[in-house]
Amino acid sequence: MDTSIRVLVVDDSSFYAQVVADTLATDYDMTTMKANDAREGLERLDTADVDCVVTDYQMPETNGIEFLETARERGFEQPFILLTGTGSEAVASEAVAAGVTHYFQKDEGEQQFEKLANQIDNAVEQRRTEQKYELLVNNSPDLIAQINADGEFVMANAAMAENLDSTPTALTGQSLFDVVPDDVAERRLEIGREVIETGTTRRFEDGYDGEYFHNVFASVDLPGERETFQVITRDITDRKEAEIELKETVEKLEESNAQLEQFAYVTSHDLQEPLRMVSSYMQLLERGYKEDLDEDAQEFIDYAVDGANRMKEMINDLLKYSRVDSRGGEFEQTDFESVVEQATDNLQVAIHESGAEVTHDPLPTAVCDESQMVVLLQNLVSNAIKYCDEETPEIHVSAERDGENHVFSVSDNGIGIPEGESDEVFRIFSRLHGNDEYSGTGIGLAMCQKILDRHEGDIWLESEVGEGSTFYFTVSAGGIGDE
């Protein structure tokens, strides 16, 4: 891409125009072209790409300022540098008012060309930077505008204009109060004036007519402009609607969970009462008529009492399952060695009766609900003891760091789980063995899954029939390393 500066030199003195053009081309590596009056200069602007115009002020028929005004009317926005042979405050004032980029008085000597070249360089560089910014602003999907302290639009990009059912040109000069509700305009103008006064940037959200916006207001100091502030607004209606919908969904879910918990509590209470009655009357029957009962009748009573007890246990486990989300504790840094100790203390009787050996490696701390982790470890260790045909059940707990999580494992030497059944065991009430082989309700591993769901963790297993199983689960390390 050619980045050399293209300069049009306009002067009624052919000699001076030639000297300026040749010096800029030879000594400062600029591409130059010449014109001897305003008419020829305009023709050049119509047919050539020009980055900067250097024009004499005193020219026949049309002076340099009039030339500038005509060029601007034709859409030429590049820098204009005005040359004059004699300094005049009136001319300088007129030049600034007309939008001249630089006002340059001719003098003798080589230094004037160096000064002129520096002014051209600076003016073109600034203009190119402005063009890049304008391109970025005009193509931005964000709504961008500059507004003065009276609330009038100084400029607006296409996205802002489209949002306000207007065009950038039509919006320029309009008031905020013409395009948005008065209360919104008053609030935005109040914030804009505060930004102008303090020079701080403000970020806030507002909305109207069912639309929501995130706004950034920043102070802008433009030469020749009254005090303004820049507005960058992003339409966040879709996001807000999604947030509202999500909030409503969460509220409905919380209400549903509360109803479910209440249902589970009432159901368990209503079911346990007749079960207690069945169990109690069976025991009364056994005590009162024990001498009159034959062996079959005694067996039937035992079956009935055992069934009632198992149903009661299932109801209690179901109630605990339903309360994992609603009755959980706070997530805190938790020492997992303490978790294992609590779980094994709760299983002292089963460990003693089975002769199980429960060991563990040094374990880390993790961010979790300690009481629920005790339940999880207790269920895994209890299952390891229960589903073991060996004389001595052996259970080992270990952990390793994996990114932001700790991966815990509980290994055993039990009967193992058949291939293809590893997902099935985590489903509520799912049992791979009949109650005559191994007692249980089928809720223990489902409870583990639900606890890990609440912790946004995972649980899975590796197993081989006859060789034992290893259950893995992940818990957030919370940025704390292994201890």
Tab-separated table of C-alpha atoms in Angstrom, residues 251-267 322-323 326:
chain	number	residue	atom	x	y	z
A	251	GLU	CA	-38.046	-19.010	40.729
A	252	LYS	CA	-40.397	-21.631	39.292
A	253	LEU	CA	-37.790	-24.320	39.856
A	254	GLU	CA	-37.256	-23.217	43.460
A	255	GLU	CA	-41.005	-23.236	43.998
A	256	SER	CA	-41.231	-26.684	42.398
A	257	ASN	CA	-38.393	-27.967	44.580
A	258	ALA	CA	-40.066	-26.585	47.676
A	259	GLN	CA	-43.325	-28.280	46.688
A	260	LEU	CA	-41.440	-31.499	45.956
A	261	GLU	CA	-39.751	-31.392	49.355
A	262	GLN	CA	-43.074	-30.745	51.045
A	263	PHE	CA	-44.625	-33.583	49.063
A	264	ALA	CA	-41.773	-35.907	50.024
A	265	TYR	CA	-42.115	-34.962	53.692
A	266	VAL	CA	-45.892	-35.387	53.774
A	267	THR	CA	-45.707	-38.590	51.777
A	322	SER	CA	-35.068	-35.032	48.095
A	323	ARG	CA	-33.308	-32.664	50.532
A	326	SER	CA	-32.634	-27.621	49.653
